[in-house]
PDB file of C-alpha atoms and ligand atoms in Angstrom:
ATOM      1  CA  MET A   1       2.890  41.619  76.043  1.00  0.00           C
ATOM      2  CA  GLU A   2       0.305  42.533  78.571  1.00  0.00           C
ATOM      3  CA  ASN A   3       3.432  43.034  80.432  1.00  0.00           C
ATOM      4  CA  THR A   4       6.084  45.438  77.776  1.00  0.00           C
ATOM      5  CA  LEU A   5       2.899  47.977  78.351  1.00  0.00           C
ATOM      6  CA  ARG A   6       4.625  50.893  79.774  1.00  0.00           C
ATOM      7  CA  LYS A   7       2.521  51.459  83.542  1.00  0.00           C
ATOM      8  CA  ILE A   8       2.105  55.380  83.049  1.00  0.00           C
ATOM      9  CA  ASP A   9       0.184  58.194  81.704  1.00  0.00           C
ATOM     10  CA  ILE A  10       0.759  60.557  79.020  1.00  0.00           C
ATOM     11  CA  LYS A  11       1.601  63.624  81.952  1.00  0.00           C
ATOM     12  CA  ASN A  12       1.268  66.952  81.602  1.00  0.00           C
ATOM     13  CA  ASP A  13       5.403  66.930  81.345  1.00  0.00           C
ATOM     14  CA  ASP A  14       4.820  64.893  77.804  1.00  0.00           C
ATOM     15  CA  ARG A  15       2.896  67.676  75.919  1.00  0.00           C
ATOM     16  CA  VAL A  16       3.869  70.622  74.139  1.00  0.00           C
ATOM     17  CA  GLU A  17       1.366  73.774  73.618  1.00  0.00           C
ATOM     18  CA  ILE A  18       0.977  75.082  70.513  1.00  0.00           C
ATOM     19  CA  LEU A  19      -1.090  78.145  70.161  1.00  0.00           C
ATOM     20  CA  ASN A  20      -2.755  76.995  73.064  1.00  0.00           C
ATOM     21  CA  VAL A  21      -3.531  73.185  71.629  1.00  0.00           C
ATOM     22  CA  PRO A  22      -1.877  70.707  74.507  1.00  0.00           C
ATOM     23  CA  PHE A  23      -0.090  68.170  71.837  1.00  0.00           C
ATOM     24  CA  VAL A  24       1.369  64.706  73.214  1.00  0.00           C
ATOM     25  CA  LYS A  25       4.676  64.331  72.501  1.00  0.00           C
ATOM     26  CA  THR A  26       5.777  61.287  73.476  1.00  0.00           C
ATOM     27  CA  PRO A  27       6.604  59.184  70.183  1.00  0.00           C
ATOM     28  CA  LYS A  28       3.817  57.420  68.604  1.00  0.00           C
ATOM     29  CA  ASP A  29       4.144  53.231  69.845  1.00  0.00           C
ATOM     30  CA  GLN A  30       4.985  54.800  73.748  1.00  0.00           C
ATOM     31  CA  PHE A  31       0.939  56.952  72.914  1.00  0.00           C
ATOM     32  CA  ILE A  32      -0.527  53.612  71.537  1.00  0.00           C
ATOM     33  CA  ASP A  33       0.854  51.855  74.329  1.00  0.00           C
ATOM     34  CA  THR A  34      -1.067  54.520  76.301  1.00  0.00           C
ATOM     35  CA  LEU A  35      -4.133  54.306  75.464  1.00  0.00           C
ATOM     36  CA  LEU A  36      -3.923  50.058  75.269  1.00  0.00           C
ATOM     37  CA  ASN A  37      -3.047  50.609  79.246  1.00  0.00           C
ATOM     38  CA  HIS A  38      -6.047  52.502  79.260  1.00  0.00           C
ATOM     39  CA  ILE A  39      -8.455  50.164  77.882  1.00  0.00           C
ATOM     40  CA  LYS A  40      -6.563  47.498  79.833  1.00  0.00           C
ATOM     41  CA  ARG A  41      -8.454  49.733  82.855  1.00  0.00           C
ATOM     42  CA  LYS A  42     -11.527  49.669  80.948  1.00  0.00           C
ATOM     43  CA  GLU A  43     -11.439  53.559  81.308  1.00  0.00           C
ATOM     44  CA  LYS A  44     -12.574  56.295  78.749  1.00  0.00           C
ATOM     45  CA  LYS A  45     -10.580  58.711  76.137  1.00  0.00           C
ATOM     46  CA  PHE A  46     -11.056  61.038  73.845  1.00  0.00           C
ATOM     47  CA  VAL A  47      -8.313  61.227  71.014  1.00  0.00           C
ATOM     48  CA  ILE A  48      -8.192  63.903  68.829  1.00  0.00           C
ATOM     49  CA  THR A  49      -5.723  64.203  65.990  1.00  0.00           C
ATOM     50  CA  ALA A  50      -4.682  66.976  64.563  1.00  0.00           C
ATOM     51  CA  ASN A  51      -3.337  69.295  62.143  1.00  0.00           C
ATOM     52  CA  PRO A  52      -2.437  73.360  61.577  1.00  0.00           C
ATOM     53  CA  GLU A  53      -5.995  73.133  60.015  1.00  0.00           C
ATOM     54  CA  ILE A  54      -7.319  71.716  62.862  1.00  0.00           C
ATOM     55  CA  VAL A  55      -5.584  74.283  64.915  1.00  0.00           C
ATOM     56  CA  MET A  56      -7.073  76.695  63.058  1.00  0.00           C
ATOM     57  CA  GLN A  57     -10.462  75.785  63.492  1.00  0.00           C
ATOM     58  CA  THR A  58      -9.555  76.586  67.445  1.00  0.00           C
ATOM     59  CA  PHE A  59      -9.707  80.336  66.474  1.00  0.00           C
ATOM     60  CA  LYS A  60     -12.530  80.031  64.754  1.00  0.00           C
ATOM     61  CA  ASP A  61     -14.899  78.396  66.599  1.00  0.00           C
ATOM     62  CA  PRO A  62     -15.040  79.225  69.960  1.00  0.00           C
ATOM     63  CA  SER A  63     -16.769  75.986  70.619  1.00  0.00           C
ATOM     64  CA  PHE A  64     -14.680  73.445  68.484  1.00  0.00           C
ATOM     65  CA  LYS A  65     -11.918  75.056  70.568  1.00  0.00           C
ATOM     66  CA  GLN A  66     -13.608  73.989  73.972  1.00  0.00           C
ATOM     67  CA  ILE A  67     -13.940  70.397  72.199  1.00  0.00           C
ATOM     68  CA  VAL A  68     -10.724  70.099  71.789  1.00  0.00           C
ATOM     69  CA  LYS A  69     -10.085  71.642  75.380  1.00  0.00           C
ATOM     70  CA  GLN A  70     -11.826  69.051  76.980  1.00  0.00           C
ATOM     71  CA  SER A  71     -10.576  66.408  74.830  1.00  0.00           C
ATOM     72  CA  SER A  72      -8.072  63.873  76.699  1.00  0.00           C
ATOM     73  CA  TYR A  73      -5.721  64.211  74.319  1.00  0.00           C
ATOM     74  CA  VAL A  74      -4.155  65.563  71.359  1.00  0.00           C
ATOM     75  CA  THR A  75      -1.760  63.473  68.816  1.00  0.00           C
ATOM     76  CA  PRO A  76       0.219  65.549  65.510  1.00  0.00           C
ATOM     77  CA  ASP A  77      -1.434  64.829  63.072  1.00  0.00           C
ATOM     78  CA  GLY A  78       0.323  66.682  60.397  1.00  0.00           C
ATOM     79  CA  ILE A  79       4.737  67.892  59.432  1.00  0.00           C
ATOM     80  CA  GLY A  80       2.906  70.876  60.305  1.00  0.00           C
ATOM     81  CA  ILE A  81       2.717  70.587  63.899  1.00  0.00           C
ATOM     82  CA  VAL A  82       6.418  68.724  64.348  1.00  0.00           C
ATOM     83  CA  ILE A  83       7.593  71.615  62.104  1.00  0.00           C
ATOM     84  CA  ALA A  84       6.065  74.294  64.434  1.00  0.00           C
ATOM     85  CA  SER A  85       7.445  72.416  67.698  1.00  0.00           C
ATOM     86  CA  LYS A  86      10.530  73.383  66.370  1.00  0.00           C
ATOM     87  CA  MET A  87      10.510  76.548  65.486  1.00  0.00           C
ATOM     88  CA  LEU A  88       8.991  76.884  69.720  1.00  0.00           C
ATOM     89  CA  ASN A  89      12.157  74.757  70.977  1.00  0.00           C
ATOM     90  CA  LYS A  90       9.637  72.310  71.891  1.00  0.00           C
ATOM     91  CA  PRO A  91      10.320  69.744  69.308  1.00  0.00           C
ATOM     92  CA  ILE A  92       8.104  66.521  69.366  1.00  0.00           C
ATOM     93  CA  PRO A  93       9.879  63.980  67.668  1.00  0.00           C
ATOM     94  CA  GLU A  94       7.769  62.676  65.300  1.00  0.00           C
ATOM     95  CA  ARG A  95       3.714  62.972  64.173  1.00  0.00           C
ATOM     96  CA  ILE A  96       1.411  61.135  65.515  1.00  0.00           C
ATOM     97  CA  THR A  97      -1.619  59.948  62.594  1.00  0.00           C
ATOM     98  CA  GLY A  98      -4.869  59.083  62.916  1.00  0.00           C
ATOM     99  CA  PHE A  99      -4.524  56.574  59.974  1.00  0.00           C
ATOM    100  CA  GLU A 100      -1.383  54.800  61.985  1.00  0.00           C
ATOM    101  CA  THR A 101      -2.920  54.694  65.165  1.00  0.00           C
ATOM    102  CA  MET A 102      -5.948  53.079  64.587  1.00  0.00           C
ATOM    103  CA  MET A 103      -3.803  50.267  62.232  1.00  0.00           C
ATOM    104  CA  GLY A 104      -1.926  49.720  65.972  1.00  0.00           C
ATOM    105  CA  LEU A 105      -4.836  49.497  67.977  1.00  0.00           C
ATOM    106  CA  LEU A 106      -6.560  47.820  65.433  1.00  0.00           C
ATOM    107  CA  LEU A 107      -3.453  45.084  65.437  1.00  0.00           C
ATOM    108  CA  HIS A 108      -3.305  44.847  69.429  1.00  0.00           C
ATOM    109  CA  ALA A 109      -7.387  44.545  69.618  1.00  0.00           C
ATOM    110  CA  GLU A 110      -6.423  41.082  67.403  1.00  0.00           C
ATOM    111  CA  LYS A 111      -4.148  40.118  69.642  1.00  0.00           C
ATOM    112  CA  LYS A 112      -5.948  41.170  73.284  1.00  0.00           C
ATOM    113  CA  ASP A 113      -9.272  39.975  72.071  1.00  0.00           C
ATOM    114  CA  HIS A 114     -10.622  44.041  71.783  1.00  0.00           C
ATOM    115  CA  SER A 115     -13.797  44.609  69.996  1.00  0.00           C
ATOM    116  CA  VAL A 116     -13.692  48.020  67.488  1.00  0.00           C
ATOM    117  CA  TYR A 117     -16.661  49.815  65.772  1.00  0.00           C
ATOM    118  CA  PHE A 118     -16.212  51.965  63.229  1.00  0.00           C
ATOM    119  CA  ILE A 119     -18.477  55.022  62.109  1.00  0.00           C
ATOM    120  CA  GLY A 120     -17.874  57.006  58.653  1.00  0.00           C
ATOM    121  CA  ALA A 121     -17.827  56.799  54.736  1.00  0.00           C
ATOM    122  CA  LYS A 122     -19.946  56.236  52.298  1.00  0.00           C
ATOM    123  CA  ASP A 123     -21.545  53.010  52.997  1.00  0.00           C
ATOM    124  CA  THR A 124     -19.918  50.481  50.014  1.00  0.00           C
ATOM    125  CA  THR A 125     -16.719  52.616  50.902  1.00  0.00           C
ATOM    126  CA  MET A 126     -17.178  51.635  55.068  1.00  0.00           C
ATOM    127  CA  LYS A 127     -18.085  47.914  53.624  1.00  0.00           C
ATOM    128  CA  LYS A 128     -15.356  47.333  51.397  1.00  0.00           C
ATOM    129  CA  ALA A 129     -12.989  48.898  54.255  1.00  0.00           C
ATOM    130  CA  VAL A 130     -14.359  46.157  56.873  1.00  0.00           C
ATOM    131  CA  ASN A 131     -13.774  43.201  54.325  1.00  0.00           C
ATOM    132  CA  ASN A 132     -10.418  44.739  54.280  1.00  0.00           C
ATOM    133  CA  VAL A 133     -10.257  44.448  57.785  1.00  0.00           C
ATOM    134  CA  HIS A 134     -11.077  41.064  58.347  1.00  0.00           C
ATOM    135  CA  ALA A 135      -8.609  40.009  56.349  1.00  0.00           C
ATOM    136  CA  ARG A 136      -5.896  41.900  57.518  1.00  0.00           C
ATOM    137  CA  PHE A 137      -7.024  41.437  61.176  1.00  0.00           C
ATOM    138  CA  PRO A 138      -8.981  37.870  61.123  1.00  0.00           C
ATOM    139  CA  GLY A 139      -9.532  37.544  64.707  1.00  0.00           C
ATOM    140  CA  LEU A 140     -10.495  41.007  64.945  1.00  0.00           C
ATOM    141  CA  ARG A 141     -13.729  41.675  66.997  1.00  0.00           C
ATOM    142  CA  VAL A 142     -15.814  44.449  65.099  1.00  0.00           C
ATOM    143  CA  ALA A 143     -18.761  45.396  66.844  1.00  0.00           C
ATOM    144  CA  GLY A 144     -20.633  46.528  64.833  1.00  0.00           C
ATOM    145  CA  PHE A 145     -19.550  49.551  61.988  1.00  0.00           C
ATOM    146  CA  ARG A 146     -21.743  52.100  59.681  1.00  0.00           C
ATOM    147  CA  ASP A 147     -21.815  54.695  57.148  1.00  0.00           C
ATOM    148  CA  GLY A 148     -20.766  58.524  58.467  1.00  0.00           C
ATOM    149  CA  TYR A 149     -24.331  59.733  56.709  1.00  0.00           C
ATOM    150  CA  PHE A 150     -26.674  59.895  59.010  1.00  0.00           C
ATOM    151  CA  SER A 151     -29.560  62.030  60.522  1.00  0.00           C
ATOM    152  CA  SER A 152     -29.507  63.431  64.204  1.00  0.00           C
ATOM    153  CA  ASP A 153     -32.341  60.406  64.845  1.00  0.00           C
ATOM    154  CA  GLU A 154     -30.320  57.536  62.876  1.00  0.00           C
ATOM    155  CA  SER A 155     -26.680  58.925  64.944  1.00  0.00           C
ATOM    156  CA  SER A 156     -28.549  58.627  68.888  1.00  0.00           C
ATOM    157  CA  LYS A 157     -29.517  54.903  67.432  1.00  0.00           C
ATOM    158  CA  ILE A 158     -25.564  54.570  66.680  1.00  0.00           C
ATOM    159  CA  CYS A 159     -25.186  56.287  70.371  1.00  0.00           C
ATOM    160  CA  ASP A 160     -27.147  53.555  72.266  1.00  0.00           C
ATOM    161  CA  GLU A 161     -25.991  50.471  69.818  1.00  0.00           C
ATOM    162  CA  ILE A 162     -22.648  51.818  71.667  1.00  0.00           C
ATOM    163  CA  LYS A 163     -23.925  52.329  74.804  1.00  0.00           C
ATOM    164  CA  GLN A 164     -24.740  48.465  74.758  1.00  0.00           C
ATOM    165  CA  LEU A 165     -22.332  46.716  72.789  1.00  0.00           C
ATOM    166  CA  GLN A 166     -19.601  48.739  74.716  1.00  0.00           C
ATOM    167  CA  PRO A 167     -16.660  48.395  72.380  1.00  0.00           C
ATOM    168  CA  ASP A 168     -13.188  48.843  73.951  1.00  0.00           C
ATOM    169  CA  MET A 169     -12.314  51.268  70.493  1.00  0.00           C
ATOM    170  CA  VAL A 170     -14.367  53.567  68.391  1.00  0.00           C
ATOM    171  CA  PHE A 171     -12.979  55.070  65.129  1.00  0.00           C
ATOM    172  CA  VAL A 172     -14.915  58.307  63.975  1.00  0.00           C
ATOM    173  CA  GLY A 173     -14.003  59.285  60.125  1.00  0.00           C
ATOM    174  CA  LEU A 174     -16.432  61.996  59.712  1.00  0.00           C
ATOM    175  CA  GLY A 175     -13.799  64.497  58.334  1.00  0.00           C
ATOM    176  CA  SER A 176     -13.129  67.386  60.799  1.00  0.00           C
ATOM    177  CA  PRO A 177     -14.330  69.250  62.704  1.00  0.00           C
ATOM    178  CA  ARG A 178     -17.673  67.010  61.950  1.00  0.00           C
ATOM    179  CA  GLN A 179     -16.128  63.701  63.806  1.00  0.00           C
ATOM    180  CA  GLU A 180     -14.955  65.285  66.856  1.00  0.00           C
ATOM    181  CA  LYS A 181     -18.556  67.177  67.991  1.00  0.00           C
ATOM    182  CA  TRP A 182     -20.281  64.053  67.275  1.00  0.00           C
ATOM    183  CA  ILE A 183     -17.923  62.278  69.775  1.00  0.00           C
ATOM    184  CA  TYR A 184     -17.757  65.136  72.293  1.00  0.00           C
ATOM    185  CA  GLU A 185     -21.915  64.837  72.602  1.00  0.00           C
ATOM    186  CA  ASN A 186     -21.931  61.236  72.418  1.00  0.00           C
ATOM    187  CA  PHE A 187     -19.008  61.307  74.913  1.00  0.00           C
ATOM    188  CA  LYS A 188     -20.982  61.276  78.516  1.00  0.00           C
ATOM    189  CA  HIS A 189     -23.056  58.250  77.779  1.00  0.00           C
ATOM    190  CA  PHE A 190     -20.430  55.854  76.938  1.00  0.00           C
ATOM    191  CA  LYS A 191     -18.730  54.171  80.226  1.00  0.00           C
ATOM    192  CA  LYS A 192     -15.653  52.932  78.121  1.00  0.00           C
ATOM    193  CA  GLY A 193     -13.513  53.091  75.307  1.00  0.00           C
ATOM    194  CA  ILE A 194     -11.399  54.782  73.167  1.00  0.00           C
ATOM    195  CA  PHE A 195     -13.155  57.529  71.063  1.00  0.00           C
ATOM    196  CA  MET A 196     -10.862  59.214  67.613  1.00  0.00           C
ATOM    197  CA  GLY A 197     -12.106  60.991  65.146  1.00  0.00           C
ATOM    198  CA  VAL A 198      -9.788  59.606  61.940  1.00  0.00           C
ATOM    199  CA  GLY A 199     -10.905  61.359  58.940  1.00  0.00           C
ATOM    200  CA  GLY A 200     -10.747  59.868  55.660  1.00  0.00           C
ATOM    201  CA  SER A 201      -8.514  56.745  56.730  1.00  0.00           C
ATOM    202  CA  PHE A 202     -11.739  53.985  56.102  1.00  0.00           C
ATOM    203  CA  ASP A 203     -11.270  55.557  52.376  1.00  0.00           C
ATOM    204  CA  VAL A 204      -8.038  54.074  53.007  1.00  0.00           C
ATOM    205  CA  LEU A 205      -8.641  51.382  54.551  1.00  0.00           C
ATOM    206  CA  SER A 206     -11.688  50.323  51.944  1.00  0.00           C
ATOM    207  CA  GLY A 207      -8.521  51.030  48.563  1.00  0.00           C
ATOM    208  CA  GLU A 208     -10.647  53.487  47.553  1.00  0.00           C
ATOM    209  CA  VAL A 209      -7.670  56.244  48.421  1.00  0.00           C
ATOM    210  CA  LYS A 210      -4.114  55.617  48.457  1.00  0.00           C
ATOM    211  CA  ARG A 211      -1.711  56.723  51.203  1.00  0.00           C
ATOM    212  CA  ALA A 212       1.431  58.565  50.310  1.00  0.00           C
ATOM    213  CA  PRO A 213       4.361  56.130  49.109  1.00  0.00           C
ATOM    214  CA  ARG A 214       6.281  55.097  51.892  1.00  0.00           C
ATOM    215  CA  LEU A 215       9.241  56.971  50.812  1.00  0.00           C
ATOM    216  CA  TRP A 216       7.258  60.176  50.013  1.00  0.00           C
ATOM    217  CA  ARG A 217       6.311  59.917  54.221  1.00  0.00           C
ATOM    218  CA  LYS A 218       9.570  59.153  55.545  1.00  0.00           C
ATOM    219  CA  LEU A 219      10.290  62.718  53.430  1.00  0.00           C
ATOM    220  CA  ASN A 220       7.393  64.178  55.034  1.00  0.00           C
ATOM    221  CA  LEU A 221       5.325  65.145  52.005  1.00  0.00           C
ATOM    222  CA  GLU A 222       2.366  63.320  51.965  1.00  0.00           C
ATOM    223  CA  TRP A 223       0.882  66.026  52.310  1.00  0.00           C
ATOM    224  CA  MET A 224       2.606  67.251  48.331  1.00  0.00           C
ATOM    225  CA  TYR A 225       1.385  64.129  47.496  1.00  0.00           C
ATOM    226  CA  ARG A 226      -2.507  64.425  49.248  1.00  0.00           C
ATOM    227  CA  LEU A 227      -2.166  68.119  47.289  1.00  0.00           C
ATOM    228  CA  ILE A 228      -1.301  65.998  43.695  1.00  0.00           C
ATOM    229  CA  THR A 229      -3.665  63.228  44.241  1.00  0.00           C
ATOM    230  CA  GLN A 230      -6.616  65.836  45.571  1.00  0.00           C
ATOM    231  CA  PRO A 231      -6.324  69.109  44.086  1.00  0.00           C
ATOM    232  CA  TRP A 232      -9.423  70.164  45.674  1.00  0.00           C
ATOM    233  CA  ARG A 233      -8.136  70.084  48.623  1.00  0.00           C
ATOM    234  CA  PHE A 234      -5.838  73.125  48.104  1.00  0.00           C
ATOM    235  CA  LYS A 235      -8.015  75.573  49.792  1.00  0.00           C
ATOM    236  CA  ARG A 236      -7.767  74.143  52.874  1.00  0.00           C
ATOM    237  CA  MET A 237      -3.691  73.399  52.370  1.00  0.00           C
ATOM    238  CA  LEU A 238      -3.887  77.463  52.694  1.00  0.00           C
ATOM    239  CA  GLU A 239      -4.125  77.042  56.525  1.00  0.00           C
ATOM    240  CA  LEU A 240      -0.524  75.906  57.112  1.00  0.00           C
ATOM    241  CA  PRO A 241       0.640  79.008  56.742  1.00  0.00           C
ATOM    242  CA  LYS A 242      -1.731  80.931  57.995  1.00  0.00           C
ATOM    243  CA  PHE A 243      -0.542  78.616  61.320  1.00  0.00           C
ATOM    244  CA  LEU A 244       3.207  78.773  60.292  1.00  0.00           C
ATOM    245  CA  PHE A 245       3.321  82.466  60.669  1.00  0.00           C
ATOM    246  CA  LYS A 246       0.940  82.606  63.674  1.00  0.00           C
ATOM    247  CA  VAL A 247       3.793  80.472  65.133  1.00  0.00           C
ATOM    248  CA  PHE A 248       5.954  82.672  64.037  1.00  0.00           C
ATOM    249  CA  LYS A 249       4.445  85.736  65.571  1.00  0.00           C
ATOM    250  CA  GLU A 250       4.395  83.470  69.213  1.00  0.00           C
ATOM    251  CA  LYS A 251       7.537  83.108  69.125  1.00  0.00           C
ATOM    252  CA  ALA A 252       8.377  87.135  68.329  1.00  0.00           C
ATOM    253  CA  GLU A 253       5.921  87.998  71.145  1.00  0.00           C
ATOM    254  CA  ALA A 254       7.812  85.662  73.415  1.00  0.00           C
ATOM    255  CA  GLY A 255      11.300  86.938  72.961  1.00  0.00           C
ATOM    256  CA  THR A 256      10.171  90.059  73.358  1.00  0.00           C
ATOM    257  CA  ARG A 257       8.293  89.514  76.477  1.00  0.00           C
TER     258      ARG A 257
HETATM  259  N1  LIG B   1     -17.817  62.053  55.679  1.00  0.00           N
HETATM  260  C1  LIG B   1     -18.382  61.474  56.035  1.00  0.00           C
HETATM  261  N2  LIG B   1     -20.020  62.015  56.643  1.00  0.00           N
HETATM  262  C2  LIG B   1     -20.530  63.521  56.385  1.00  0.00           C
HETATM  263  C3  LIG B   1     -18.654  63.797  55.378  1.00  0.00           C
HETATM  264  C4  LIG B   1     -17.886  63.478  55.332  1.00  0.00           C
HETATM  265  O1  LIG B   1     -18.477  59.654  56.976  1.00  0.00           O
HETATM  266  O2  LIG B   1     -20.924  64.076  56.349  1.00  0.00           O
HETATM  267  C5  LIG B   1     -16.212  60.873  54.894  1.00  0.00           C
HETATM  268  C6  LIG B   1     -15.671  61.541  54.177  1.00  0.00           C
HETATM  269  O3  LIG B   1     -16.698  60.233  53.254  1.00  0.00           O
HETATM  270  C7  LIG B   1     -14.973  60.635  53.882  1.00  0.00           C
HETATM  271  C8  LIG B   1     -14.465  61.406  55.086  1.00  0.00           C
HETATM  272  O4  LIG B   1     -15.740  61.644  56.473  1.00  0.00           O
HETATM  273  O5  LIG B   1     -14.371  59.133  54.346  1.00  0.00           O
HETATM  274  C9  LIG B   1     -13.596  62.871  55.148  1.00  0.00           C
HETATM  275  O6  LIG B   1     -12.604  62.649  54.261  1.00  0.00           O
HETATM  276  P1  LIG B   1     -11.235  63.629  54.516  1.00  0.00           P
HETATM  277  O7  LIG B   1     -10.172  63.129  54.209  1.00  0.00           O
HETATM  278  O8  LIG B   1     -12.075  64.842  53.978  1.00  0.00           O
HETATM  279  O9  LIG B   1     -10.644  63.749  55.797  1.00  0.00           O
HETATM  280  P2  LIG B   1     -10.055  64.843  56.918  1.00  0.00           P
HETATM  281  O10 LIG B   1      -9.256  65.255  56.187  1.00  0.00           O
HETATM  282  O11 LIG B   1     -10.915  65.984  57.285  1.00  0.00           O
HETATM  283  O12 LIG B   1      -9.391  64.179  57.543  1.00  0.00           O
END
């Protein structure tokens, strides 16, 4: 298995800029291989899985824009990003979601004895998620976990614990941009590991929230499923047309240059 990992990292050629955000444009499996190579070399990487809402946030919050710029990888999490890449004639082959990347990494972690640390969601949700992870990946080494509702004092304790345990992967599910800010602020203290924001993935792992059925995902309708099952997200989703309009404007302006 080890030998089948591609030796290359993601180069600038493997990225496409959408509204100044450099997205990874490799297929998902290749991206997971890249992360596994970093783990093998005991390197430290910060991954942001970004949807249109996150891209729009870079325009509203300059400090968040800096965080995105300084991350190691930004992946296309959201069909809106894939559509935008096509509009700009720089097609991205597929979405790379936080949930699927995390599940892919956990599968390898179990086989290769990599350790993982989870932060996020409510305490009971996180405990259910960890139980389900143990059931699904019995050999997986969970170095530690905790819920995502903590004070700044507790935050430093979490950081110290991760510093000491040195897990190979740390998944942070606090919602965006909170999770990216947490990783960014603490990143300098860590020696190695993949640090990735995973949004509501622990809610899904716990079984409390259902992901869209496979067919809906295949038809690129996961967003609609979420809208139906979590209607309070409606306001957030209004960012999508604004995002697409901005991309359209960029394309039109590029055409007249
Ligand atoms: N959350 C958390 N701490 C907070 C606020 C939120 O751990 O202070 C968790 C929340 O319980 C949920 C996740 O963050 O599990 C956010 O999920 P959402 O689906 O909103 O994420 P996103 O759409 O940003 O990926």
